[in-house]
Amino acid sequence: MTQLTEILQKRRSVYALNCNLPVSEEAVIDLVKKVTELVPDAFNMKSQRVIIALGDKQDALWDGIYDAFGGKVAREKIDSFKAAYGTILYFIDDNTVKALQEKFPSYAGNFPVWAQQANGMLQINIWAGLAELGVGANIQHYNPVIDHLVKDMFQVPDGYRLIAQMPFGGVESEREPKGKEDISVRVTIAR
């Protein structure tokens, strides 16, 4: 097995998180910066944006998310994300996407798709990197309900569109190993 597949096997949705990182906060921040710089983006558009909520902002974010749903999401669920060390907020800068649509009109319809693909690559690579550091994480999608909350709380520039939220922290308890599947159902070899 390659190192890449070993790292991807470590990457699991960990919901039992705590605020005790097994590495320094700076190691996580450095990882996010490096991966954001290295992940490809079609036409080198650099449309991905990230905000890392820590400390009081981490708590305020999840309290605000609970309030935004008016109690329709269980407090225990929200508190499990709040208990994490921090949350990575993933965005696409739609102004960057629009500028390239105008510059390359033949590809205009593709740029939003490519931006989403790049955001997904950014998420999985940061997630795998966190797993390699021994940091647990999961991915959440409370947007668009929380878009105004996030925009106000973090002074998010116009044009940034929230895509996902990734709570991360120390692993309170490990998940069960992932079961094997018959991958031939999803992968076809054609010769």
CSV table of N, CA and C in Angstrom, one decimal, residues 37-117:
chain,number,residue,atom,x,y,z
A,37,GLU,N,-2.2,26.5,-0.8
A,37,GLU,CA,-1.3,27.0,-1.8
A,37,GLU,C,-1.1,25.9,-2.9
A,38,LEU,N,-1.0,24.6,-2.4
A,38,LEU,CA,-0.6,23.5,-3.3
A,38,LEU,C,-1.7,22.9,-4.1
A,39,VAL,N,-2.9,23.0,-3.6
A,39,VAL,CA,-4.0,22.3,-4.3
A,39,VAL,C,-4.3,23.0,-5.6
A,40,PRO,N,-4.4,22.2,-6.7
A,40,PRO,CA,-4.6,22.8,-8.0
A,40,PRO,C,-6.0,23.4,-8.2
A,41,ASP,N,-6.1,24.3,-9.1
A,41,ASP,CA,-7.3,25.0,-9.4
A,41,ASP,C,-7.3,25.3,-10.9
A,42,ALA,N,-8.3,24.9,-11.7
A,42,ALA,CA,-8.3,25.1,-13.1
A,42,ALA,C,-7.9,26.5,-13.5
A,43,PHE,N,-7.1,26.7,-14.5
A,43,PHE,CA,-6.6,28.0,-15.0
A,43,PHE,C,-5.9,28.7,-13.9
A,44,ASN,N,-5.4,28.0,-12.9
A,44,ASN,CA,-4.8,28.6,-11.8
A,44,ASN,C,-5.6,29.8,-11.2
A,45,MET,N,-6.9,29.6,-11.1
A,45,MET,CA,-7.8,30.7,-10.8
A,45,MET,C,-7.7,31.1,-9.3
A,46,LYS,N,-7.2,30.2,-8.4
A,46,LYS,CA,-7.0,30.5,-7.0
A,46,LYS,C,-8.3,31.0,-6.4
A,47,SER,N,-9.4,30.3,-6.6
A,47,SER,CA,-10.7,30.7,-6.1
A,47,SER,C,-11.0,30.3,-4.7
A,48,GLN,N,-10.2,29.5,-4.1
A,48,GLN,CA,-10.5,28.9,-2.8
A,48,GLN,C,-10.1,29.9,-1.7
A,49,ARG,N,-10.9,30.0,-0.7
A,49,ARG,CA,-10.7,30.8,0.5
A,49,ARG,C,-11.0,30.0,1.7
A,50,VAL,N,-10.2,30.2,2.8
A,50,VAL,CA,-10.4,29.5,4.0
A,50,VAL,C,-10.3,30.5,5.2
A,51,ILE,N,-11.2,30.3,6.2
A,51,ILE,CA,-11.1,31.0,7.5
A,51,ILE,C,-11.0,29.9,8.5
A,52,ILE,N,-10.1,30.1,9.5
A,52,ILE,CA,-10.0,29.1,10.6
A,52,ILE,C,-10.5,29.8,11.8
A,53,ALA,N,-11.6,29.3,12.4
A,53,ALA,CA,-12.2,29.8,13.6
A,53,ALA,C,-11.6,29.1,14.8
A,54,LEU,N,-11.0,29.9,15.7
A,54,LEU,CA,-10.4,29.3,16.9
A,54,LEU,C,-10.9,30.1,18.2
A,55,GLY,N,-10.7,29.4,19.3
A,55,GLY,CA,-11.0,30.1,20.6
A,55,GLY,C,-12.4,30.6,20.7
A,56,ASP,N,-12.6,31.8,21.1
A,56,ASP,CA,-13.9,32.4,21.3
A,56,ASP,C,-14.7,32.4,20.0
A,57,LYS,N,-14.1,32.6,18.8
A,57,LYS,CA,-14.8,32.5,17.6
A,57,LYS,C,-15.3,31.1,17.3
A,58,GLN,N,-14.6,30.1,17.7
A,58,GLN,CA,-15.1,28.7,17.5
A,58,GLN,C,-16.4,28.5,18.3
A,59,ASP,N,-16.4,29.0,19.6
A,59,ASP,CA,-17.6,28.8,20.4
A,59,ASP,C,-18.7,29.7,19.8
A,60,ALA,N,-18.4,30.9,19.5
A,60,ALA,CA,-19.5,31.8,19.0
A,60,ALA,C,-20.1,31.3,17.7
A,61,LEU,N,-19.2,30.7,16.8
A,61,LEU,CA,-19.7,30.1,15.6
A,61,LEU,C,-20.8,29.0,15.8
A,62,TRP,N,-20.5,28.1,16.7
A,62,TRP,CA,-21.4,27.0,16.9
A,62,TRP,C,-22.6,27.4,17.7
A,63,ASP,N,-22.4,28.3,18.6
A,63,ASP,CA,-23.6,28.8,19.3
A,63,ASP,C,-24.5,29.6,18.3
A,64,GLY,N,-23.9,30.3,17.4
A,64,GLY,CA,-24.7,31.0,16.4
A,64,GLY,C,-25.4,30.1,15.4
A,65,ILE,N,-24.7,29.0,15.1
A,65,ILE,CA,-25.3,28.0,14.2
A,65,ILE,C,-26.5,27.4,14.9
A,66,TYR,N,-26.4,27.0,16.2
A,66,TYR,CA,-27.6,26.5,16.9
A,66,TYR,C,-28.7,27.5,16.9
A,67,ASP,N,-28.4,28.8,17.2
A,67,ASP,CA,-29.5,29.8,17.1
A,67,ASP,C,-30.1,30.0,15.7
A,68,ALA,N,-29.3,29.9,14.7
A,68,ALA,CA,-29.7,30.1,13.3
A,68,ALA,C,-30.8,29.0,13.0
A,69,PHE,N,-30.7,27.9,13.6
A,69,PHE,CA,-31.7,26.8,13.3
A,69,PHE,C,-32.8,26.8,14.2
A,70,GLY,N,-32.8,27.7,15.2
A,70,GLY,CA,-34.0,27.9,16.1
A,70,GLY,C,-34.3,26.6,16.8
A,71,GLY,N,-33.3,25.8,17.2
A,71,GLY,CA,-33.5,24.6,18.0
A,71,GLY,C,-33.9,23.4,17.2
A,72,LYS,N,-33.9,23.5,15.9
A,72,LYS,CA,-34.3,22.4,15.0
A,72,LYS,C,-33.1,21.4,14.9
A,73,VAL,N,-31.9,21.8,15.2
A,73,VAL,CA,-30.8,20.9,15.3
A,73,VAL,C,-30.5,20.6,16.7
A,74,ALA,N,-30.3,19.4,17.1
A,74,ALA,CA,-30.1,19.1,18.6
A,74,ALA,C,-28.9,19.8,19.1
A,75,ARG,N,-29.1,20.4,20.3
A,75,ARG,CA,-28.0,21.1,21.0
A,75,ARG,C,-26.8,20.2,21.2
A,76,GLU,N,-27.1,18.9,21.5
A,76,GLU,CA,-26.0,17.9,21.7
A,76,GLU,C,-25.1,17.8,20.5
A,77,LYS,N,-25.8,17.8,19.3
A,77,LYS,CA,-25.0,17.7,18.1
A,77,LYS,C,-24.2,18.9,17.8
A,78,ILE,N,-24.7,20.1,18.0
A,78,ILE,CA,-24.0,21.3,17.8
A,78,ILE,C,-22.9,21.4,18.8
A,79,ASP,N,-23.1,21.0,20.1
A,79,ASP,CA,-22.1,21.1,21.1
A,79,ASP,C,-20.9,20.1,20.8
A,80,SER,N,-21.2,19.0,20.1
A,80,SER,CA,-20.1,18.1,19.7
A,80,SER,C,-19.2,18.8,18.8
A,81,PHE,N,-19.7,19.6,17.9
A,81,PHE,CA,-18.8,20.4,17.0
A,81,PHE,C,-18.1,21.6,17.7
A,82,LYS,N,-18.9,22.2,18.6
A,82,LYS,CA,-18.3,23.3,19.4
A,82,LYS,C,-17.2,22.8,20.3
A,83,ALA,N,-17.2,21.5,20.8
A,83,ALA,CA,-16.2,21.0,21.6
A,83,ALA,C,-14.8,20.8,20.9
A,84,ALA,N,-14.8,20.9,19.6
A,84,ALA,CA,-13.6,20.8,18.8
A,84,ALA,C,-12.7,22.0,19.1
A,85,TYR,N,-11.4,21.8,18.7
A,85,TYR,CA,-10.4,22.9,18.9
A,85,TYR,C,-10.8,24.1,18.0
A,86,GLY,N,-11.2,23.8,16.8
A,86,GLY,CA,-11.5,24.9,15.9
A,86,GLY,C,-12.3,24.4,14.7
A,87,THR,N,-12.7,25.3,13.8
A,87,THR,CA,-13.4,24.9,12.6
A,87,THR,C,-12.8,25.6,11.4
A,88,ILE,N,-12.6,24.9,10.3
A,88,ILE,CA,-12.1,25.4,9.1
A,88,ILE,C,-13.4,25.7,8.2
A,89,LEU,N,-13.5,26.9,7.8
A,89,LEU,CA,-14.6,27.3,6.9
A,89,LEU,C,-14.1,27.4,5.5
A,90,TYR,N,-14.7,26.7,4.6
A,90,TYR,CA,-14.3,26.7,3.2
A,90,TYR,C,-15.2,27.6,2.3
A,91,PHE,N,-14.6,28.4,1.5
A,91,PHE,CA,-15.4,29.3,0.6
A,91,PHE,C,-14.8,29.2,-0.8
A,92,ILE,N,-15.7,29.6,-1.7
A,92,ILE,CA,-15.3,29.9,-3.1
A,92,ILE,C,-15.4,31.4,-3.3
A,93,ASP,N,-14.4,32.1,-3.8
A,93,ASP,CA,-14.5,33.5,-4.2
A,93,ASP,C,-15.2,33.6,-5.6
A,94,ASP,N,-16.4,33.9,-5.6
A,94,ASP,CA,-17.2,34.0,-6.8
A,94,ASP,C,-16.7,35.1,-7.7
A,95,ASN,N,-16.1,36.2,-7.1
A,95,ASN,CA,-15.6,37.3,-7.9
A,95,ASN,C,-14.5,36.8,-8.8
A,96,THR,N,-13.6,35.9,-8.2
A,96,THR,CA,-12.5,35.4,-9.0
A,96,THR,C,-13.0,34.5,-10.1
A,97,VAL,N,-14.1,33.7,-9.8
A,97,VAL,CA,-14.7,32.8,-10.8
A,97,VAL,C,-15.3,33.7,-11.9
A,98,LYS,N,-16.0,34.7,-11.6
A,98,LYS,CA,-16.7,35.6,-12.6
A,98,LYS,C,-15.6,36.3,-13.5
A,99,ALA,N,-14.5,36.7,-12.9
A,99,ALA,CA,-13.5,37.4,-13.7
A,99,ALA,C,-12.9,36.5,-14.8
A,100,LEU,N,-12.8,35.2,-14.4
A,100,LEU,CA,-12.3,34.3,-15.4
A,100,LEU,C,-13.4,33.9,-16.4
A,101,GLN,N,-14.6,33.9,-16.0
A,101,GLN,CA,-15.7,33.7,-17.0
A,101,GLN,C,-15.7,34.8,-18.0
A,102,GLU,N,-15.5,36.0,-17.6
A,102,GLU,CA,-15.4,37.1,-18.5
A,102,GLU,C,-14.2,37.1,-19.4
A,103,LYS,N,-13.1,36.6,-18.9
A,103,LYS,CA,-11.8,36.6,-19.6
A,103,LYS,C,-11.8,35.4,-20.6
A,104,PHE,N,-12.5,34.3,-20.3
A,104,PHE,CA,-12.5,33.1,-21.1
A,104,PHE,C,-14.0,32.7,-21.3
A,105,PRO,N,-14.7,33.5,-22.1
A,105,PRO,CA,-16.2,33.2,-22.3
A,105,PRO,C,-16.5,31.8,-22.8
A,106,SER,N,-15.6,31.2,-23.6
A,106,SER,CA,-15.8,29.8,-24.1
A,106,SER,C,-15.9,28.8,-23.0
A,107,TYR,N,-15.3,29.1,-21.9
A,107,TYR,CA,-15.3,28.2,-20.7
A,107,TYR,C,-16.2,28.7,-19.6
A,108,ALA,N,-16.9,29.7,-19.8
A,108,ALA,CA,-17.7,30.4,-18.7
A,108,ALA,C,-18.5,29.4,-17.9
A,109,GLY,N,-19.2,28.5,-18.5
A,109,GLY,CA,-20.0,27.5,-17.8
A,109,GLY,C,-19.2,26.5,-16.9
A,110,ASN,N,-17.9,26.4,-17.3
A,110,ASN,CA,-17.1,25.4,-16.5
A,110,ASN,C,-16.5,25.9,-15.3
A,111,PHE,N,-16.2,27.2,-15.2
A,111,PHE,CA,-15.5,27.8,-14.1
A,111,PHE,C,-16.2,27.5,-12.7
A,112,PRO,N,-17.5,27.7,-12.6
A,112,PRO,CA,-18.1,27.3,-11.3
A,112,PRO,C,-17.9,25.9,-10.9
A,113,VAL,N,-18.0,25.0,-11.9
A,113,VAL,CA,-17.8,23.5,-11.7
A,113,VAL,C,-16.4,23.3,-11.2
A,114,TRP,N,-15.4,23.9,-11.9
A,114,TRP,CA,-14.0,23.7,-11.6
A,114,TRP,C,-13.7,24.3,-10.2
A,115,ALA,N,-14.4,25.4,-9.8
A,115,ALA,CA,-14.1,25.9,-8.5
A,115,ALA,C,-14.6,25.0,-7.4
A,116,GLN,N,-15.8,24.4,-7.7
A,116,GLN,CA,-16.3,23.4,-6.7
A,116,GLN,C,-15.4,22.2,-6.6
A,117,GLN,N,-14.8,21.7,-7.8
A,117,GLN,CA,-13.9,20.6,-7.7
A,117,GLN,C,-12.7,21.0,-6.9
